[in-house]
Amino acid sequence: MPTRPVRTPDEAGFWEGADQHQLVIQRCDSCGLRRHPPVPMCAGCGSVTARYEAVSGRGRVMSSILSRHPNASDETPSVIVLVELDEGVRLVSNLMDAGSPPFEDMAVEADFLHTEGAVLPVFRPAVARTG
Ligand SMILES: [Zn+2]
């Protein structure tokens, strides 16, 4: 079971999006740079105004680890992944229902997991699309 997130004021928009089952990424109002995790000031231009924009939720696994609880037995370890979204932003998340490693370069899409007290953005293997 993924760990419940701590909501900071800077990240509130991200988690409000997740509550609505939308993956949203912070974007600078001045230069348009997308950034994650959310931060109060743009690293590109120094602006302190930003908004959240919905993204496709599709991307590829760049890297992964199997995470086992250090002192309580897990039936199955959590798969922690670094995903690069189609929009070019990278984020760390959980990969669900993906079988066995390796996961690198796997096409994935966002989903939302309801846990006690939080809705967590997670990723699953992408469903092949036709047409
Ligand atoms: Zn900027």
Short mmCIF file of N, CA, C and O and ligand atoms in Angstrom, two decimals:
data_model
loop_
_atom_site.label_atom_id
_atom_site.label_comp_id
_atom_site.label_asym_id
_atom_site.label_seq_id
_atom_site.Cartn_x
_atom_site.Cartn_y
_atom_site.Cartn_z
N MET A 1 0.85 -1.19 0.00
CA MET A 1 0.00 0.00 0.00
C MET A 1 0.89 1.24 0.00
O MET A 1 1.74 1.39 0.86
N PRO A 2 0.68 2.12 -0.97
CA PRO A 2 1.50 3.34 -1.01
C PRO A 2 1.30 4.18 0.25
O PRO A 2 0.24 4.16 0.87
N THR A 3 2.33 4.94 0.58
CA THR A 3 2.29 5.83 1.74
C THR A 3 1.40 7.02 1.45
O THR A 3 1.39 7.56 0.36
N ARG A 4 0.63 7.45 2.44
CA ARG A 4 -0.23 8.62 2.28
C ARG A 4 0.62 9.88 2.14
O ARG A 4 1.56 10.09 2.89
N PRO A 5 0.29 10.75 1.18
CA PRO A 5 1.11 11.95 0.97
C PRO A 5 0.87 13.00 2.04
O PRO A 5 -0.20 13.07 2.64
N VAL A 6 1.88 13.83 2.26
CA VAL A 6 1.74 15.03 3.08
C VAL A 6 1.42 16.17 2.14
O VAL A 6 2.11 16.39 1.16
N ARG A 7 0.33 16.89 2.39
CA ARG A 7 -0.07 17.99 1.51
C ARG A 7 0.52 19.29 2.02
O ARG A 7 0.16 19.77 3.08
N THR A 8 1.41 19.86 1.24
CA THR A 8 1.95 21.17 1.57
C THR A 8 1.19 22.21 0.76
O THR A 8 0.57 21.89 -0.25
N PRO A 9 1.23 23.49 1.17
CA PRO A 9 0.52 24.52 0.41
C PRO A 9 0.96 24.57 -1.06
O PRO A 9 0.14 24.77 -1.94
N ASP A 10 2.25 24.37 -1.32
CA ASP A 10 2.74 24.42 -2.71
C ASP A 10 2.15 23.32 -3.56
O ASP A 10 2.03 23.46 -4.78
N GLU A 11 1.82 22.18 -2.95
CA GLU A 11 1.35 21.02 -3.70
C GLU A 11 -0.16 20.89 -3.71
O GLU A 11 -0.70 19.94 -4.28
N ALA A 12 -0.88 21.83 -3.09
CA ALA A 12 -2.33 21.67 -2.92
C ALA A 12 -3.03 21.46 -4.26
O ALA A 12 -3.90 20.58 -4.37
N GLY A 13 -2.64 22.21 -5.30
CA GLY A 13 -3.30 22.07 -6.60
C GLY A 13 -3.13 20.69 -7.19
O GLY A 13 -4.05 20.16 -7.82
N PHE A 14 -1.94 20.11 -7.00
CA PHE A 14 -1.68 18.76 -7.52
C PHE A 14 -2.63 17.75 -6.90
O PHE A 14 -3.24 16.92 -7.58
N TRP A 15 -2.79 17.85 -5.55
CA TRP A 15 -3.63 16.87 -4.85
C TRP A 15 -5.10 17.14 -5.09
O TRP A 15 -5.91 16.20 -5.12
N GLU A 16 -5.47 18.41 -5.28
CA GLU A 16 -6.87 18.71 -5.62
C GLU A 16 -7.21 18.11 -6.99
O GLU A 16 -8.31 17.60 -7.20
N GLY A 17 -6.27 18.15 -7.93
CA GLY A 17 -6.47 17.49 -9.22
C GLY A 17 -6.66 15.99 -9.05
O GLY A 17 -7.57 15.40 -9.64
N ALA A 18 -5.80 15.38 -8.24
CA ALA A 18 -5.91 13.94 -8.00
C ALA A 18 -7.27 13.59 -7.40
O ALA A 18 -7.88 12.59 -7.78
N ASP A 19 -7.75 14.44 -6.50
CA ASP A 19 -9.06 14.19 -5.90
C ASP A 19 -10.15 14.13 -6.97
O ASP A 19 -11.15 13.43 -6.81
N GLN A 20 -9.94 14.88 -8.07
CA GLN A 20 -10.90 14.91 -9.19
C GLN A 20 -10.52 13.91 -10.29
O GLN A 20 -11.06 13.98 -11.40
N HIS A 21 -9.56 13.03 -10.00
CA HIS A 21 -9.07 12.05 -10.98
C HIS A 21 -8.51 12.73 -12.22
O HIS A 21 -8.70 12.27 -13.34
N GLN A 22 -7.79 13.83 -12.00
CA GLN A 22 -7.08 14.50 -13.08
C GLN A 22 -5.62 14.63 -12.67
O GLN A 22 -5.32 15.12 -11.57
N LEU A 23 -4.73 14.20 -13.58
CA LEU A 23 -3.32 14.44 -13.34
C LEU A 23 -3.01 15.84 -13.83
O LEU A 23 -3.17 16.14 -15.02
N VAL A 24 -2.62 16.71 -12.91
CA VAL A 24 -2.33 18.10 -13.25
C VAL A 24 -0.88 18.41 -12.89
O VAL A 24 -0.35 17.87 -11.92
N ILE A 25 -0.26 19.26 -13.70
CA ILE A 25 1.14 19.62 -13.50
C ILE A 25 1.23 21.14 -13.44
O ILE A 25 0.56 21.85 -14.20
N GLN A 26 2.06 21.61 -12.53
CA GLN A 26 2.24 23.05 -12.37
C GLN A 26 2.93 23.62 -13.61
O GLN A 26 3.87 23.00 -14.15
N ARG A 27 2.45 24.78 -14.07
CA ARG A 27 3.04 25.42 -15.25
C ARG A 27 3.20 26.91 -14.98
O ARG A 27 2.27 27.58 -14.51
N CYS A 28 4.37 27.44 -15.31
CA CYS A 28 4.67 28.85 -15.08
C CYS A 28 3.77 29.73 -15.94
O CYS A 28 3.62 29.51 -17.14
N ASP A 29 3.18 30.74 -15.32
CA ASP A 29 2.33 31.69 -16.05
C ASP A 29 3.15 32.59 -16.96
O ASP A 29 2.63 33.12 -17.95
N SER A 30 4.41 32.78 -16.66
CA SER A 30 5.23 33.72 -17.41
C SER A 30 5.90 33.07 -18.62
O SER A 30 5.78 33.55 -19.73
N CYS A 31 6.62 31.95 -18.41
CA CYS A 31 7.39 31.34 -19.51
C CYS A 31 6.81 30.01 -19.98
O CYS A 31 7.28 29.45 -20.97
N GLY A 32 5.83 29.46 -19.26
CA GLY A 32 5.17 28.24 -19.71
C GLY A 32 5.87 26.96 -19.30
O GLY A 32 5.42 25.87 -19.66
N LEU A 33 6.97 27.05 -18.55
CA LEU A 33 7.70 25.85 -18.13
C LEU A 33 6.84 24.98 -17.23
O LEU A 33 6.25 25.46 -16.26
N ARG A 34 6.73 23.68 -17.57
CA ARG A 34 6.06 22.72 -16.69
C ARG A 34 7.07 22.22 -15.67
O ARG A 34 8.24 22.00 -16.01
N ARG A 35 6.63 22.02 -14.44
CA ARG A 35 7.57 21.57 -13.41
C ARG A 35 6.86 20.68 -12.39
O ARG A 35 5.70 20.88 -12.06
N HIS A 36 7.62 19.70 -11.92
CA HIS A 36 7.13 18.80 -10.88
C HIS A 36 8.33 18.26 -10.14
O HIS A 36 9.30 17.87 -10.78
N PRO A 37 8.32 18.16 -8.82
CA PRO A 37 7.23 18.54 -7.94
C PRO A 37 6.99 20.05 -7.94
O PRO A 37 7.87 20.83 -8.29
N PRO A 38 5.77 20.45 -7.51
CA PRO A 38 5.43 21.87 -7.49
C PRO A 38 6.36 22.65 -6.58
O PRO A 38 6.74 22.18 -5.51
N VAL A 39 6.72 23.85 -7.03
CA VAL A 39 7.58 24.75 -6.26
C VAL A 39 7.04 26.17 -6.38
O VAL A 39 6.31 26.48 -7.32
N PRO A 40 7.38 27.03 -5.42
CA PRO A 40 6.80 28.39 -5.45
C PRO A 40 7.38 29.31 -6.50
O PRO A 40 6.76 30.30 -6.85
N MET A 41 8.59 29.02 -7.03
CA MET A 41 9.22 29.94 -8.00
C MET A 41 9.74 29.16 -9.19
O MET A 41 10.30 28.08 -9.04
N CYS A 42 9.57 29.74 -10.37
CA CYS A 42 10.02 29.10 -11.61
C CYS A 42 11.54 29.10 -11.70
O CYS A 42 12.17 30.16 -11.57
N ALA A 43 12.12 27.93 -11.97
CA ALA A 43 13.57 27.84 -12.14
C ALA A 43 14.00 28.41 -13.49
O ALA A 43 15.17 28.71 -13.70
N GLY A 44 13.04 28.56 -14.41
CA GLY A 44 13.38 29.07 -15.73
C GLY A 44 13.44 30.57 -15.79
O GLY A 44 14.34 31.14 -16.42
N CYS A 45 12.49 31.26 -15.12
CA CYS A 45 12.41 32.71 -15.29
C CYS A 45 12.24 33.48 -13.97
O CYS A 45 12.24 34.70 -13.98
N GLY A 46 12.06 32.77 -12.87
CA GLY A 46 11.96 33.43 -11.58
C GLY A 46 10.56 33.91 -11.22
O GLY A 46 10.35 34.48 -10.15
N SER A 47 9.59 33.68 -12.09
CA SER A 47 8.22 34.10 -11.80
C SER A 47 7.66 33.32 -10.61
O SER A 47 7.99 32.15 -10.40
N VAL A 48 6.80 34.00 -9.86
CA VAL A 48 6.17 33.32 -8.72
C VAL A 48 4.68 33.06 -8.98
O VAL A 48 3.94 32.72 -8.07
N THR A 49 4.24 33.22 -10.22
CA THR A 49 2.86 32.90 -10.55
C THR A 49 2.83 31.68 -11.46
O THR A 49 3.62 31.56 -12.39
N ALA A 50 1.92 30.76 -11.12
CA ALA A 50 1.80 29.51 -11.87
C ALA A 50 0.39 29.01 -11.76
O ALA A 50 -0.39 29.48 -10.94
N ARG A 51 0.06 28.07 -12.62
CA ARG A 51 -1.27 27.43 -12.56
C ARG A 51 -1.06 25.94 -12.73
O ARG A 51 0.05 25.50 -13.03
N TYR A 52 -2.13 25.20 -12.54
CA TYR A 52 -2.08 23.76 -12.78
C TYR A 52 -2.83 23.47 -14.06
O TYR A 52 -3.92 23.98 -14.28
N GLU A 53 -2.21 22.62 -14.89
CA GLU A 53 -2.84 22.21 -16.14
C GLU A 53 -2.95 20.70 -16.19
O GLU A 53 -2.00 19.99 -15.81
N ALA A 54 -4.07 20.21 -16.70
CA ALA A 54 -4.23 18.77 -16.90
C ALA A 54 -3.26 18.30 -17.98
O ALA A 54 -3.05 19.00 -18.97
N VAL A 55 -2.67 17.13 -17.78
CA VAL A 55 -1.81 16.51 -18.79
C VAL A 55 -2.44 15.18 -19.19
O VAL A 55 -3.42 14.73 -18.58
N SER A 56 -1.85 14.55 -20.22
CA SER A 56 -2.45 13.34 -20.79
C SER A 56 -2.47 12.17 -19.81
O SER A 56 -3.32 11.29 -19.91
N GLY A 57 -1.50 12.14 -18.91
CA GLY A 57 -1.36 10.98 -18.03
C GLY A 57 -0.61 9.83 -18.68
O GLY A 57 -0.38 8.81 -18.05
N ARG A 58 -0.19 10.00 -19.94
CA ARG A 58 0.55 8.95 -20.63
C ARG A 58 2.04 9.26 -20.59
O ARG A 58 2.45 10.42 -20.68
N GLY A 59 2.83 8.18 -20.49
CA GLY A 59 4.27 8.37 -20.48
C GLY A 59 4.99 7.04 -20.52
O GLY A 59 4.39 6.01 -20.86
N ARG A 60 6.30 7.10 -20.19
CA ARG A 60 7.14 5.90 -20.20
C ARG A 60 7.92 5.80 -18.90
O ARG A 60 8.33 6.81 -18.35
N VAL A 61 8.15 4.56 -18.47
CA VAL A 61 8.96 4.33 -17.28
C VAL A 61 10.43 4.55 -17.62
O VAL A 61 10.96 3.94 -18.55
N MET A 62 11.05 5.47 -16.87
CA MET A 62 12.48 5.73 -17.07
C MET A 62 13.33 4.83 -16.16
O MET A 62 14.42 4.44 -16.53
N SER A 63 12.82 4.57 -14.94
CA SER A 63 13.59 3.80 -13.96
C SER A 63 12.62 3.23 -12.94
O SER A 63 11.52 3.75 -12.77
N SER A 64 13.03 2.16 -12.26
CA SER A 64 12.14 1.57 -11.27
C SER A 64 12.94 0.89 -10.17
O SER A 64 14.09 0.51 -10.37
N ILE A 65 12.30 0.75 -9.01
CA ILE A 65 12.84 -0.07 -7.92
C ILE A 65 11.70 -0.86 -7.31
O ILE A 65 10.53 -0.46 -7.39
N LEU A 66 12.03 -2.00 -6.71
CA LEU A 66 11.07 -2.74 -5.90
C LEU A 66 11.30 -2.32 -4.46
O LEU A 66 12.41 -2.43 -3.95
N SER A 67 10.25 -1.82 -3.82
CA SER A 67 10.37 -1.30 -2.46
C SER A 67 9.70 -2.27 -1.49
O SER A 67 8.51 -2.53 -1.60
N ARG A 68 10.49 -2.78 -0.57
CA ARG A 68 9.96 -3.69 0.46
C ARG A 68 9.97 -2.97 1.80
O ARG A 68 10.92 -2.25 2.12
N HIS A 69 8.91 -3.21 2.58
CA HIS A 69 8.84 -2.61 3.91
C HIS A 69 10.00 -3.16 4.74
O HIS A 69 10.27 -4.35 4.72
N PRO A 70 10.69 -2.30 5.51
CA PRO A 70 11.88 -2.76 6.21
C PRO A 70 11.62 -3.72 7.36
O PRO A 70 12.48 -4.54 7.68
N ASN A 71 10.46 -3.62 8.00
CA ASN A 71 10.27 -4.49 9.17
C ASN A 71 8.88 -5.09 9.27
O ASN A 71 8.51 -5.62 10.31
N ALA A 72 8.07 -5.00 8.21
CA ALA A 72 6.78 -5.67 8.18
C ALA A 72 6.67 -6.37 6.84
O ALA A 72 6.95 -5.79 5.81
N SER A 73 6.29 -7.61 6.88
CA SER A 73 6.36 -8.37 5.64
C SER A 73 5.33 -7.87 4.62
O SER A 73 4.18 -7.62 4.95
N ASP A 74 5.77 -7.71 3.39
CA ASP A 74 4.90 -7.37 2.27
C ASP A 74 4.60 -8.66 1.53
O ASP A 74 5.48 -9.47 1.32
N GLU A 75 3.35 -8.80 1.09
CA GLU A 75 3.07 -9.93 0.21
C GLU A 75 3.77 -9.72 -1.11
O GLU A 75 4.40 -10.62 -1.66
N THR A 76 3.63 -8.49 -1.62
CA THR A 76 4.34 -8.14 -2.85
C THR A 76 4.96 -6.76 -2.64
O THR A 76 4.32 -5.88 -2.07
N PRO A 77 6.19 -6.60 -3.09
CA PRO A 77 6.82 -5.28 -2.93
C PRO A 77 6.14 -4.24 -3.81
O PRO A 77 5.59 -4.56 -4.85
N SER A 78 6.17 -2.98 -3.37
CA SER A 78 5.68 -1.89 -4.21
C SER A 78 6.68 -1.63 -5.32
O SER A 78 7.89 -1.74 -5.12
N VAL A 79 6.17 -1.29 -6.48
CA VAL A 79 7.04 -0.91 -7.60
C VAL A 79 7.01 0.61 -7.70
O VAL A 79 5.97 1.21 -7.97
N ILE A 80 8.15 1.23 -7.41
CA ILE A 80 8.28 2.69 -7.47
C ILE A 80 8.95 3.03 -8.80
O ILE A 80 9.98 2.45 -9.15
N VAL A 81 8.34 3.95 -9.52
CA VAL A 81 8.84 4.26 -10.86
C VAL A 81 9.07 5.76 -11.03
O VAL A 81 8.39 6.58 -10.42
N LEU A 82 10.04 6.06 -11.89
CA LEU A 82 10.20 7.42 -12.41
C LEU A 82 9.60 7.39 -13.81
O LEU A 82 10.06 6.63 -14.68
N VAL A 83 8.52 8.17 -13.99
CA VAL A 83 7.81 8.21 -15.27
C VAL A 83 8.10 9.54 -15.96
O VAL A 83 8.05 10.59 -15.32
N GLU A 84 8.42 9.48 -17.24
CA GLU A 84 8.47 10.71 -18.04
C GLU A 84 7.17 10.79 -18.83
O GLU A 84 6.88 9.94 -19.67
N LEU A 85 6.40 11.83 -18.52
CA LEU A 85 5.13 12.04 -19.21
C LEU A 85 5.37 12.45 -20.65
O LEU A 85 6.43 13.00 -20.99
N ASP A 86 4.39 12.24 -21.51
CA ASP A 86 4.49 12.67 -22.91
C ASP A 86 4.79 14.16 -22.99
O ASP A 86 5.40 14.63 -23.95
N GLU A 87 4.37 14.92 -21.97
CA GLU A 87 4.61 16.37 -21.93
C GLU A 87 6.03 16.72 -21.49
O GLU A 87 6.38 17.90 -21.40
N GLY A 88 6.86 15.71 -21.16
CA GLY A 88 8.25 15.95 -20.85
C GLY A 88 8.57 16.11 -19.37
O GLY A 88 9.74 16.26 -19.01
N VAL A 89 7.57 16.07 -18.52
CA VAL A 89 7.79 16.21 -17.08
C VAL A 89 7.96 14.82 -16.48
O VAL A 89 7.31 13.87 -16.89
N ARG A 90 8.87 14.71 -15.51
CA ARG A 90 9.09 13.43 -14.84
C ARG A 90 8.50 13.47 -13.44
O ARG A 90 8.59 14.49 -12.76
N LEU A 91 7.90 12.35 -13.02
CA LEU A 91 7.44 12.26 -11.64
C LEU A 91 7.61 10.85 -11.12
O LEU A 91 7.65 9.89 -11.88
N VAL A 92 7.73 10.77 -9.80
CA VAL A 92 7.88 9.50 -9.11
C VAL A 92 6.50 9.04 -8.67
O VAL A 92 5.71 9.84 -8.16
N SER A 93 6.21 7.77 -8.87
CA SER A 93 4.89 7.27 -8.53
C SER A 93 4.99 5.76 -8.31
O SER A 93 6.08 5.20 -8.27
N ASN A 94 3.84 5.14 -8.14
CA ASN A 94 3.75 3.70 -8.02
C ASN A 94 3.28 3.11 -9.34
O ASN A 94 2.41 3.69 -10.01
N LEU A 95 3.82 1.95 -9.68
CA LEU A 95 3.36 1.21 -10.86
C LEU A 95 2.55 0.02 -10.36
O LEU A 95 3.02 -0.76 -9.52
N MET A 96 1.34 -0.11 -10.86
CA MET A 96 0.41 -1.12 -10.39
C MET A 96 0.16 -2.16 -11.50
O MET A 96 0.11 -1.80 -12.68
N ASP A 97 -0.01 -3.41 -11.09
CA ASP A 97 -0.47 -4.47 -12.00
C ASP A 97 0.37 -4.60 -13.25
O ASP A 97 -0.16 -4.73 -14.35
N ALA A 98 1.68 -4.55 -13.07
CA ALA A 98 2.56 -4.53 -14.24
C ALA A 98 3.35 -5.83 -14.41
O ALA A 98 4.19 -5.92 -15.30
N GLY A 99 3.09 -6.82 -13.58
CA GLY A 99 3.83 -8.07 -13.74
C GLY A 99 5.21 -8.00 -13.13
O GLY A 99 5.39 -7.41 -12.07
N SER A 100 6.18 -8.59 -13.82
CA SER A 100 7.54 -8.70 -13.30
C SER A 100 8.47 -7.74 -14.02
O SER A 100 8.23 -7.39 -15.17
N PRO A 101 9.56 -7.34 -13.33
CA PRO A 101 10.54 -6.47 -13.98
C PRO A 101 11.17 -7.20 -15.18
O PRO A 101 11.11 -8.43 -15.23
N PRO A 102 11.81 -6.49 -16.10
CA PRO A 102 12.08 -5.05 -16.07
C PRO A 102 10.87 -4.23 -16.52
O PRO A 102 10.06 -4.69 -17.33
N PHE A 103 10.77 -3.00 -15.99
CA PHE A 103 9.66 -2.09 -16.34
C PHE A 103 10.14 -0.92 -17.20
O PHE A 103 9.31 -0.17 -17.71
N GLU A 104 11.46 -0.76 -17.33
CA GLU A 104 11.99 0.38 -18.06
C GLU A 104 11.47 0.40 -19.50
O GLU A 104 11.39 -0.65 -20.14
N ASP A 105 11.09 1.58 -19.95
CA ASP A 105 10.58 1.88 -21.28
C ASP A 105 9.14 1.40 -21.49
O ASP A 105 8.59 1.51 -22.58
N MET A 106 8.51 0.88 -20.43
CA MET A 106 7.11 0.46 -20.54
C MET A 106 6.22 1.69 -20.74
O MET A 106 6.40 2.71 -20.06
N ALA A 107 5.28 1.60 -21.69
CA ALA A 107 4.29 2.66 -21.86
C ALA A 107 3.26 2.54 -20.74
O ALA A 107 2.73 1.44 -20.49
N VAL A 108 3.01 3.64 -20.06
CA VAL A 108 2.11 3.63 -18.90
C VAL A 108 1.10 4.76 -19.01
O VAL A 108 1.28 5.70 -19.78
N GLU A 109 0.04 4.63 -18.22
CA GLU A 109 -0.94 5.72 -18.14
C GLU A 109 -1.39 5.87 -16.70
O GLU A 109 -1.40 4.91 -15.93
N ALA A 110 -1.78 7.08 -16.37
CA ALA A 110 -2.15 7.40 -14.99
C ALA A 110 -3.49 6.78 -14.64
O ALA A 110 -4.38 6.62 -15.48
N ASP A 111 -3.59 6.43 -13.38
CA ASP A 111 -4.85 5.98 -12.80
C ASP A 111 -4.87 6.57 -11.38
O ASP A 111 -3.90 7.19 -10.95
N PHE A 112 -5.97 6.39 -10.69
CA PHE A 112 -6.09 7.00 -9.37
C PHE A 112 -6.53 5.94 -8.37
O PHE A 112 -7.51 5.24 -8.59
N LEU A 113 -5.75 5.86 -7.30
CA LEU A 113 -5.95 4.83 -6.30
C LEU A 113 -6.53 5.47 -5.05
O LEU A 113 -5.93 6.40 -4.49
N HIS A 114 -7.69 5.00 -4.62
CA HIS A 114 -8.30 5.51 -3.40
C HIS A 114 -7.73 4.75 -2.23
O HIS A 114 -7.85 3.54 -2.15
N THR A 115 -7.05 5.48 -1.34
CA THR A 115 -6.52 4.88 -0.12
C THR A 115 -7.18 5.57 1.06
O THR A 115 -7.95 6.51 0.88
N GLU A 116 -6.84 5.14 2.23
CA GLU A 116 -7.40 5.76 3.43
C GLU A 116 -6.93 7.22 3.50
O GLU A 116 -5.76 7.49 3.70
N GLY A 117 -7.83 8.14 3.27
CA GLY A 117 -7.51 9.55 3.44
C GLY A 117 -6.90 10.25 2.25
O GLY A 117 -6.57 11.42 2.34
N ALA A 118 -6.73 9.58 1.11
CA ALA A 118 -6.10 10.24 -0.04
C ALA A 118 -6.43 9.52 -1.33
O ALA A 118 -6.67 8.31 -1.34
N VAL A 119 -6.44 10.28 -2.41
CA VAL A 119 -6.50 9.71 -3.76
C VAL A 119 -5.11 9.89 -4.35
O VAL A 119 -4.62 11.02 -4.45
N LEU A 120 -4.47 8.78 -4.71
CA LEU A 120 -3.09 8.83 -5.18
C LEU A 120 -3.02 8.61 -6.67
O LEU A 120 -3.57 7.63 -7.18
N PRO A 121 -2.32 9.51 -7.39
CA PRO A 121 -2.02 9.20 -8.79
C PRO A 121 -1.03 8.03 -8.84
O PRO A 121 -0.01 8.06 -8.15
N VAL A 122 -1.35 7.02 -9.62
CA VAL A 122 -0.47 5.87 -9.84
C VAL A 122 -0.42 5.63 -11.35
O VAL A 122 -1.12 6.29 -12.11
N PHE A 123 0.40 4.68 -11.75
CA PHE A 123 0.47 4.34 -13.18
C PHE A 123 0.22 2.86 -13.36
O PHE A 123 0.51 2.05 -12.48
N ARG A 124 -0.35 2.55 -14.52
CA ARG A 124 -0.58 1.17 -14.94
C ARG A 124 -0.07 1.02 -16.36
O ARG A 124 0.05 2.02 -17.08
N PRO A 125 0.21 -0.22 -16.78
CA PRO A 125 0.59 -0.39 -18.19
C PRO A 125 -0.47 0.21 -19.10
O PRO A 125 -1.67 0.05 -18.86
N ALA A 126 -0.02 0.90 -20.15
CA ALA A 126 -0.96 1.56 -21.05
C ALA A 126 -1.74 0.52 -21.84
O ALA A 126 -1.20 -0.50 -22.26
N VAL A 127 -3.01 0.81 -22.02
CA VAL A 127 -3.85 -0.04 -22.85
C VAL A 127 -3.58 0.37 -24.29
O VAL A 127 -3.60 1.56 -24.62
N ALA A 128 -3.30 -0.62 -25.13
CA ALA A 128 -3.02 -0.31 -26.54
C ALA A 128 -4.24 0.34 -27.18
O ALA A 128 -5.37 -0.10 -26.96
N ARG A 129 -3.99 1.40 -27.91
CA ARG A 129 -5.08 2.12 -28.57
C ARG A 129 -5.05 1.84 -30.06
O ARG A 129 -3.97 1.73 -30.64
N THR A 130 -6.21 1.76 -30.65
CA THR A 130 -6.30 1.58 -32.10
C THR A 130 -7.00 2.79 -32.67
O THR A 130 -7.81 3.43 -32.01
N GLY A 131 -6.71 3.05 -33.94
CA GLY A 131 -7.34 4.19 -34.63
C GLY A 131 -6.77 5.42 -34.08
O GLY A 131 -7.28 6.46 -34.05
ZN ZN B 1 8.91 30.62 -15.85
#
